[in-house]
XYZ file of C-alpha atoms in Angstrom:
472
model
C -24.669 -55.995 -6.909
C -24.036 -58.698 -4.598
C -25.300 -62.470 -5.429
C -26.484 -64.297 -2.340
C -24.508 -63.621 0.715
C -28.338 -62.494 2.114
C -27.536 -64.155 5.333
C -24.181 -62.291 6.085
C -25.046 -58.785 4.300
C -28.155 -58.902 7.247
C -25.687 -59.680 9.814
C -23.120 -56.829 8.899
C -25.720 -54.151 8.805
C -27.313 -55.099 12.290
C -24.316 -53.698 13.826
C -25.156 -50.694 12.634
C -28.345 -50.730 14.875
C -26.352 -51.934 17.732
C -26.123 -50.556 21.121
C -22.638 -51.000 21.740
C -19.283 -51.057 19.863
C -18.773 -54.266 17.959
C -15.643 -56.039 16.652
C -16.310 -58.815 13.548
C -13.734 -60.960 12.315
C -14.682 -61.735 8.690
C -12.827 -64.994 7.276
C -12.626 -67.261 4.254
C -9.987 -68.627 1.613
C -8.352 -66.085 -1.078
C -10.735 -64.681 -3.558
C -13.717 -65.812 -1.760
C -15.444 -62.036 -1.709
C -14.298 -61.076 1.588
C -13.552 -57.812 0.887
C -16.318 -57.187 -1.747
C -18.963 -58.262 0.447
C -18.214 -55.941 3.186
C -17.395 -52.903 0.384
C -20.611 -53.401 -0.849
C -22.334 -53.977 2.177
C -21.726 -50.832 3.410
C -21.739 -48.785 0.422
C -18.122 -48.110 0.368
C -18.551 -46.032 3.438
C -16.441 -46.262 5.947
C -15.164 -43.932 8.537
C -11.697 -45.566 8.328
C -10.073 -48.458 6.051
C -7.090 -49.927 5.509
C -5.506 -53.062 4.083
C -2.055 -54.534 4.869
C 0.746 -54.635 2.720
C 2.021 -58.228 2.131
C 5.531 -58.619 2.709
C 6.047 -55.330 3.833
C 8.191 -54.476 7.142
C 6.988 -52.552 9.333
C 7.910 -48.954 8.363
C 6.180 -49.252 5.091
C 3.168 -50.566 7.019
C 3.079 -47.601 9.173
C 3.701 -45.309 6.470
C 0.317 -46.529 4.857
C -2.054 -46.798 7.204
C -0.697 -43.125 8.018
C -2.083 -42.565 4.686
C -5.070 -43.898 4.967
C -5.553 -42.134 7.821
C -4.974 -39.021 5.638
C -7.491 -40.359 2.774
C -10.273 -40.786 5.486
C -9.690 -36.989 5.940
C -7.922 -36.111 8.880
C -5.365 -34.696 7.087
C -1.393 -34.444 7.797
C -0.263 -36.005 10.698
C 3.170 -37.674 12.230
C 4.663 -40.799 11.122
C 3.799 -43.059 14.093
C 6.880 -45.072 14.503
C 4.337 -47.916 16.540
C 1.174 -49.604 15.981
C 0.406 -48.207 19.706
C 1.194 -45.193 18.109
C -0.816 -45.460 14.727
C -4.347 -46.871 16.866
C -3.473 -43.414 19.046
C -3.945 -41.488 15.743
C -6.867 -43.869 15.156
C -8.370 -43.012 18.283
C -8.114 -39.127 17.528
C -9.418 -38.977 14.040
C -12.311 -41.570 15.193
C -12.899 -39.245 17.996
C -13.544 -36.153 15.608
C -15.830 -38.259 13.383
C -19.783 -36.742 13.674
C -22.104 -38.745 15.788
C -23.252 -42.220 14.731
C -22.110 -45.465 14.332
C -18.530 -44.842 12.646
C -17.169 -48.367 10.448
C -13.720 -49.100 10.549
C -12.496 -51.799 8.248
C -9.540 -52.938 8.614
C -8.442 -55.438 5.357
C -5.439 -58.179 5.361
C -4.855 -57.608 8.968
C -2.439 -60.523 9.022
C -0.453 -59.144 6.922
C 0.494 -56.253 8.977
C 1.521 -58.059 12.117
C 5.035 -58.324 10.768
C 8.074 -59.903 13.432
C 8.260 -58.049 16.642
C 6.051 -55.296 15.630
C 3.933 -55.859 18.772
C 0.765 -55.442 15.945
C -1.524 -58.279 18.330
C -1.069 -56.452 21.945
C -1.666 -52.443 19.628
C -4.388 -53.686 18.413
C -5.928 -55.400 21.954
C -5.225 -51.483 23.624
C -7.235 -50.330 21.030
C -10.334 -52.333 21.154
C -10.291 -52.801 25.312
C -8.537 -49.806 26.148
C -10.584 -47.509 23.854
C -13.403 -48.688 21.492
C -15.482 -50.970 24.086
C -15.228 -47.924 26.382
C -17.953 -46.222 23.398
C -21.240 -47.622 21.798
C -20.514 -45.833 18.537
C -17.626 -48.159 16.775
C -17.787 -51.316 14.310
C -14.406 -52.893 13.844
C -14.538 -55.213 11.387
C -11.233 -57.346 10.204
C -10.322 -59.258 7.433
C -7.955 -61.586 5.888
C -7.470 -64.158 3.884
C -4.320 -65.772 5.829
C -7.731 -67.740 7.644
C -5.487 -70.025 10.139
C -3.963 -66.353 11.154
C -7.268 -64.874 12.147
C -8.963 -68.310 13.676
C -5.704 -68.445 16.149
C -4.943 -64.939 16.669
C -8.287 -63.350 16.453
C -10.872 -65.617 17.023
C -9.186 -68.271 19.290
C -7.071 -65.359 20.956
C -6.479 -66.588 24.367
C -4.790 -62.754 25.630
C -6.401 -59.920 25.570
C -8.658 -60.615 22.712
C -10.106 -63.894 24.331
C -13.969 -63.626 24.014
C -13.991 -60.058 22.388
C -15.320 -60.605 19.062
C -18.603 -60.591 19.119
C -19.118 -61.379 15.550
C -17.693 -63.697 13.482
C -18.575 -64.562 9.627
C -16.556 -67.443 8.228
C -17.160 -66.971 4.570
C -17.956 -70.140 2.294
C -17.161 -70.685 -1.581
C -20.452 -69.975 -3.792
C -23.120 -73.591 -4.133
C -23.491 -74.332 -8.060
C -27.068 -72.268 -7.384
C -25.352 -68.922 -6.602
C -22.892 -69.747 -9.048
C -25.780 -70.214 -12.051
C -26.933 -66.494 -10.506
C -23.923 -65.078 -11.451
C -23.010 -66.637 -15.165
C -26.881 -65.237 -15.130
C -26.124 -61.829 -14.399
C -22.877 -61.823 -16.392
C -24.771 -63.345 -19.508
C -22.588 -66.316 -19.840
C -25.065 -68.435 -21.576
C -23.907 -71.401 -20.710
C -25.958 -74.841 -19.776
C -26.337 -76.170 -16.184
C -23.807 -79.273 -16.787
C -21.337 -76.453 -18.445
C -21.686 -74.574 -15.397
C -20.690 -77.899 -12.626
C -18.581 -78.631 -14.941
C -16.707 -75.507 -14.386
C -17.500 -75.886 -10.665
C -15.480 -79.235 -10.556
C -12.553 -76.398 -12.003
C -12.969 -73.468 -10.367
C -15.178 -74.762 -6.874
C -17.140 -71.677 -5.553
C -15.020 -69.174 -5.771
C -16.621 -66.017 -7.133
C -12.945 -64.178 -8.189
C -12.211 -67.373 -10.535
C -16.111 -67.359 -12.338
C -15.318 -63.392 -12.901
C -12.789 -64.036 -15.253
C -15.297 -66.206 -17.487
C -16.179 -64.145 -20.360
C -19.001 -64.089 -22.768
C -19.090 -64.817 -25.874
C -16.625 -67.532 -25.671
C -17.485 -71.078 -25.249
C -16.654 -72.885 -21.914
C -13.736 -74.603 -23.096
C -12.145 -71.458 -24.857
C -12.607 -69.869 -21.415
C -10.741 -72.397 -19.264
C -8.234 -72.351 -22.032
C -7.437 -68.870 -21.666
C -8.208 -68.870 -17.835
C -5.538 -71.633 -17.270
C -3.634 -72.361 -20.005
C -2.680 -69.097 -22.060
C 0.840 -68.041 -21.449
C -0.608 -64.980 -19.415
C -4.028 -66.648 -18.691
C -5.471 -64.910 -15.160
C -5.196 -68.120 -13.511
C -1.886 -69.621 -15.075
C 0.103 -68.977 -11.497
C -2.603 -69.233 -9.243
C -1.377 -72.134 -7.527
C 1.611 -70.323 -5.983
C -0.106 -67.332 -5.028
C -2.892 -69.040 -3.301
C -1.026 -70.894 -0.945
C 1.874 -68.351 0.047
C -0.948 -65.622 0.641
C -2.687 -68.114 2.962
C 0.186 -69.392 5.228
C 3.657 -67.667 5.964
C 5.395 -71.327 5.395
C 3.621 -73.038 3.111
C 6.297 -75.908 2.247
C 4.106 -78.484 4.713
C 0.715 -77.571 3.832
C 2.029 -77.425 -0.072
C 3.505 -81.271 0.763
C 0.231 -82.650 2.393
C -1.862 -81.520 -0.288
C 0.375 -82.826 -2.997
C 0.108 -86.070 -1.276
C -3.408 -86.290 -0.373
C -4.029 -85.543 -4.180
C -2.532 -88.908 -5.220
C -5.603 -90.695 -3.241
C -9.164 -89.636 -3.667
C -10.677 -91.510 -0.906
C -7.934 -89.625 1.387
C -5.424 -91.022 4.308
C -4.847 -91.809 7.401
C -2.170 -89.241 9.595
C -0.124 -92.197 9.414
C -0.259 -92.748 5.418
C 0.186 -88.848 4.813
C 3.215 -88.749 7.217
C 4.649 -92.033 5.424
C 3.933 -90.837 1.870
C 5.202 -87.432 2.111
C 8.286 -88.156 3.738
C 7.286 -85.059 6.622
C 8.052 -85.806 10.202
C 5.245 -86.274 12.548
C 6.007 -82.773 14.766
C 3.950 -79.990 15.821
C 4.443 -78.501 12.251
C 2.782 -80.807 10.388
C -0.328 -81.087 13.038
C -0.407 -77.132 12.360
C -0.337 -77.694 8.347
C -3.256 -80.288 8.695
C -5.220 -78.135 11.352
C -4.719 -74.909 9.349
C -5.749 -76.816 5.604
C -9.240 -77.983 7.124
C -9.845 -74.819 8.623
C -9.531 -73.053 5.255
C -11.790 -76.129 3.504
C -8.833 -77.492 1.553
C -9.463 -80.564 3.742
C -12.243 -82.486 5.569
C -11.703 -85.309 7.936
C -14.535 -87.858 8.413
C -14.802 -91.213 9.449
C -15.910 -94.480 7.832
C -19.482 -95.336 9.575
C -18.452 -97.096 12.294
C -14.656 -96.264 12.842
C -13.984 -94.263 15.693
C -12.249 -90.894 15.762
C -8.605 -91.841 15.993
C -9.158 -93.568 12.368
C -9.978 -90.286 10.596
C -9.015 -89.443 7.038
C -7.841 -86.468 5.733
C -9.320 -86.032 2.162
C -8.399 -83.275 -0.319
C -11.330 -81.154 -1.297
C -10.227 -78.085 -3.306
C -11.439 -77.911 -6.437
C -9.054 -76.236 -8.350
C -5.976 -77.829 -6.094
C -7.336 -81.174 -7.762
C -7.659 -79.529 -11.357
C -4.383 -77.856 -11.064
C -2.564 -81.304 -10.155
C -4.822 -83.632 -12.605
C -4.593 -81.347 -15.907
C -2.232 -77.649 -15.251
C 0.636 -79.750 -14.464
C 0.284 -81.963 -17.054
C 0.675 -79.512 -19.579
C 4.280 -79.933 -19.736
C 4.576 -78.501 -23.524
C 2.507 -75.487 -23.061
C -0.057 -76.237 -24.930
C -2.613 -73.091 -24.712
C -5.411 -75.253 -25.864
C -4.731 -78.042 -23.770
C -8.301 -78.526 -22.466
C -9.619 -78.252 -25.758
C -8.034 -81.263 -26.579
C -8.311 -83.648 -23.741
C -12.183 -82.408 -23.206
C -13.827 -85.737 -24.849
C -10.753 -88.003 -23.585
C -10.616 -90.780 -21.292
C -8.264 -88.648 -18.751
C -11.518 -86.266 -18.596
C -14.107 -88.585 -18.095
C -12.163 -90.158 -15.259
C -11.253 -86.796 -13.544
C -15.026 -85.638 -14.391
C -16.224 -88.960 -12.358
C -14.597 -88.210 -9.343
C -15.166 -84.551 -9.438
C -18.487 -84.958 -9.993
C -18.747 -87.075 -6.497
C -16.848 -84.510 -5.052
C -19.097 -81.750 -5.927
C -22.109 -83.769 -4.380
C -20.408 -84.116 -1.398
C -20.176 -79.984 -1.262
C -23.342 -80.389 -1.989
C -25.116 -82.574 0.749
C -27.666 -80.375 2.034
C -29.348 -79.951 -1.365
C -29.493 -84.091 -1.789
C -31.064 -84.043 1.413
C -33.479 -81.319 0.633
C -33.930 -83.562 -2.936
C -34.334 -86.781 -1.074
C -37.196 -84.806 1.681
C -35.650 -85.364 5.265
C -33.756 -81.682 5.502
C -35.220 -81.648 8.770
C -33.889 -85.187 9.713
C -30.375 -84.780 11.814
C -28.135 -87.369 9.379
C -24.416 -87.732 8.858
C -22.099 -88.076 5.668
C -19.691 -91.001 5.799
C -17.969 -93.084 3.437
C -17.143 -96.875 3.915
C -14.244 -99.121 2.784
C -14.257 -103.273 2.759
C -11.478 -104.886 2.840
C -11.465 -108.536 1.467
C -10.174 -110.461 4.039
C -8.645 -113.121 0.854
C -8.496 -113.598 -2.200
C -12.331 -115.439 -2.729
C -13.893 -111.887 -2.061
C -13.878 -108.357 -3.456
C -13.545 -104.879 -2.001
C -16.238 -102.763 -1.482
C -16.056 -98.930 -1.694
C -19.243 -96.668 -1.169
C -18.199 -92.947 -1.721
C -21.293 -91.413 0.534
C -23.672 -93.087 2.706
C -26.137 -90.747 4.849
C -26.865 -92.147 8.070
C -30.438 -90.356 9.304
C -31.911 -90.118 12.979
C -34.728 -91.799 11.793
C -33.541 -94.954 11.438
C -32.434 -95.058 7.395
C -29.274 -95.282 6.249
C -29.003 -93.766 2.837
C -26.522 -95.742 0.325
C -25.402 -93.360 -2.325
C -24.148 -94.599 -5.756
C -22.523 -91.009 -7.745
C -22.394 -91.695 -11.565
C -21.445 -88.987 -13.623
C -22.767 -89.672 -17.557
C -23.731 -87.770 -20.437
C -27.752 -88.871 -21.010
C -29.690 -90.590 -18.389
C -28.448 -93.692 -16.480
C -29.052 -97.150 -17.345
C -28.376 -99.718 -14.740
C -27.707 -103.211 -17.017
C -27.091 -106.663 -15.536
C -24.021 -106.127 -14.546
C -24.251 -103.119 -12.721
C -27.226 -104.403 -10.744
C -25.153 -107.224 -9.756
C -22.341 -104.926 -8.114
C -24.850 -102.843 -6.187
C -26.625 -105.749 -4.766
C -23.237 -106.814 -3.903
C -22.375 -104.031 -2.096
C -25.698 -103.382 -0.674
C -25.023 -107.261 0.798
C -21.313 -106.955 2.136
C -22.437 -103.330 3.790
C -25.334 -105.001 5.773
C -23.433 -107.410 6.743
C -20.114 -105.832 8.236
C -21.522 -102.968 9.486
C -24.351 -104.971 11.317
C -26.793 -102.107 10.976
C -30.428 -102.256 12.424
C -31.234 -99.695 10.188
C -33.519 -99.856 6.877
C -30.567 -99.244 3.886
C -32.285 -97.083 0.796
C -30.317 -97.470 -2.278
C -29.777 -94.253 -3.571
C -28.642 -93.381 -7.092
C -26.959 -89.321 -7.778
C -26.548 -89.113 -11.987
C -26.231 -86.132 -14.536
C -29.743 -86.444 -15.751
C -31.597 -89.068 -14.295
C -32.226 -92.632 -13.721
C -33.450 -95.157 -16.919
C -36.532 -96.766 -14.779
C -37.947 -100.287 -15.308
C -35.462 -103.020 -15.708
C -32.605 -103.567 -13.258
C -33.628 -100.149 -11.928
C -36.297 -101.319 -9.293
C -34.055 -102.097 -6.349
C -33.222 -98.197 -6.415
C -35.309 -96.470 -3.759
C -34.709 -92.880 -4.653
C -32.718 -90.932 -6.829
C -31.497 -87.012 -7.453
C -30.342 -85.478 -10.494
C -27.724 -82.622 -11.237
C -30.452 -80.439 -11.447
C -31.064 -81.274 -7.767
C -27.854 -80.125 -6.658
C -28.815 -76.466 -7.895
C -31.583 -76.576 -5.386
């Protein structure tokens, strides 16, 4: 069974009521449920499918897909020594299918296109030469190399330009479809357990398969990430080289950008990491953000040439913060640093992290869904020594004229705003109105584990959403 994914399953089987042949690129990072969702979409039915061999050269590619060709049932044929050759044999069996829409899914596509196999311009003849020439055939492609099928698929400027005419970028699980499946597996564990584990393992159904019952949380991370042949011990390695060919750049941005939480400039990254500013690294920073590694945004106010680049994986940021740090091998290394001071200061920024993956349920919390807003965050810089910074992690600036200021505490019992926390908020309610110059009403806005203490120093705030919220 399927959790969520209602939007996309609905969108797969309208092809099969389609009047004419489609092609659908299906994207998303490794272990997202690419593969699973179109499997079980279709029933497991397929009229041809495939999936590339990483690695492999092209002989061994041809040899399999030969094979599948033979599992699909058209029984012995020649060893194509081409991929014009192999879509010929395509063609044939296809051709001697019975009538009706006929679903060919072709998985890890990337990885087939191996050096000069001429895989890209095979694969064009196919679809223009052939398929769009019929009303019966749904090509549908897959991979999890994402930046491969964006610029080769998608943004295909030969003979692929404008021929999808379906695409389905697929997105990591919210913490609501992620509470549906610890649900259906029987998990038993509590809704902070759960983002807790989201701040680990981010959305990523694969990862929250592992979790077994019967164990508590922590023994579950413990033996996810720490055992000597835990499931995700080596993770790091594999996710990155399956996702780009060269991975040294992207691998040195990332380590970089994990030093800051805030994020960088292209300036800072290139100065930190030591990287040269060349077409390379443009294609490392492009290709993290379109797999969701990444996000750029602006501070309100800053135009687009100051962007940051902020690191936004998940597990990238647990694996840096806690896996690496395990320098003794320590298979209960989690157990032990759960209730220390290194885990409530990763769980404080992970926790703001989360919200910000999270934005349309605080705006669905907060009642202005509907309202066209955008996320920022803002930095103030003292300009000497008689002043203090100012950093506010997420402010929501809304089309109708309110600008919401958002203060992310992550506690363990509800949140009690004392003297001298009120004191820092009104500053930094103060310096914000008054550098940014804004016309607009500014709603303090206060995002906790379990709530806001009220009375007190708590009347300035203006609205508030829980954790609960962010399962909305």
């Amino acid at each position: 069974m399927i959790i969520g994914r209602e939007n996309e399953k609905e969108a797969l089987l309208r092809l099969l009521e389609s009047r004419k042949s489609e092609f659908v690129a299906v994207y998303g990072r490794r272990r997202v449920g690419k593969t699973y969702l179109v499997r079980e979409t279709f029933n497991y039915k397929f009229a041809f499918q495939h999936t590339g061999i990483l690695d492999a050269p092209l002989k061994e590619q041809l040899a399999e897909f030969r094979e599948s060709l033979y599992l699909a049932g058209m029984g012995k044929c020649a060893m194509p020594r081409t991929w014009s050759e192999a879509f010929r044999l395509l063609q044939q069996w296809l051709s001697s299918c019975p009538e009706g829409k006929k679903v060919v899914f072709i998985d890890e596509l990337p990885w087939m296109d191996t050096p000069r196999s001429n895989f890209i311009r095979a694969l064009e003849h196919f679809w223009n030469g052939w398929a769009t020439m019929r009303r019966d055939i749904v090509l549908i492609v897959c991979g999890s190399a994402t930046s491969w099928i964006i610029e080769n698929i998608v943004m295909n400027y030969g003979g692929l330009h404008n021929r999808l005419t379906k695409q389905i970028h697929l997105q990591p699980f919210n913490l609501h479809e992620c509470e549906l499946l610890c649900e259906d597996s029987k998990l038993g564990f509590t809704r902070k357990q759960i983002l807790e584990g989201y701040m680990i393992l981010g959305g990523i159904p694969y990862y929250w398969g592992f979790m077994q019952r019967g164990q508590s949380f922590a023994q579950n991370i413990d033996n996810l990430f720490f055992a000597e042949n835990g499931e995700l011990t080596h993770e790091f390695e594999a996710l990155y080289a399956s996702l780009f060919r060269n991975p040294r750049v992207h691998v040195a941005i990332i380590t970089t950008l994990a030093k800051k939480k805030a994020g960088m400039t292209r300036d800072e990254i290139i100065e930190e990491s030591k990287l040269a500013d060349s077409k390379q690294f443009s294609t490392a920073l492009k290709e993290l953000e379109q797999c969701s590694f990444i996000r750029i945004y602006t501070h309100i106010g800053r135009k687009k040439k100051d962007a940051i680049y902020q690191l936004m994986d998940n597990y990238t940021l647990f694996y840096f913060k806690f896996i690496m740090q395990n320098v003794n091998g320590d298979r209960h290394f989690w157990s032990s640093q759960s209730s220390t001071a290194l885990h409530d200061i990763w769980a404080g920024l992970a926790y703001e992290r989360v919200c910000l993956q999270h934005l349309e349920q605080i705006k669905k919390a907060l009642g202005f869904s509907a309202v066209i807003s955008t996320a920022h965050s803002w930095v103030y810089k003292p300009k000497d020594n008689t002043e203090t910074g100012v950093q506010i992690d997420l402010l929501i600036d809304r089309n109708d004229d309110v600008i919401n200021l958002c203060e992310i505490k992550y506690c363990q019992d509800v949140y009690v705003i004392d003297r001298e926390e009120d004191r820092k908020l009104r500053h930094r309610m103060a310096i914000f109105k008054r550098e940014s110059r804004t016309r607009k009403a500014v709603h303090l806005t206060m995002i906790t584990s379990y709530g806001l203490k009220h009375g007190g120093y708590a009347d300035e705030v203006q609205s508030e959403v829980t954790m609960d919220d962010l399962f909305g």
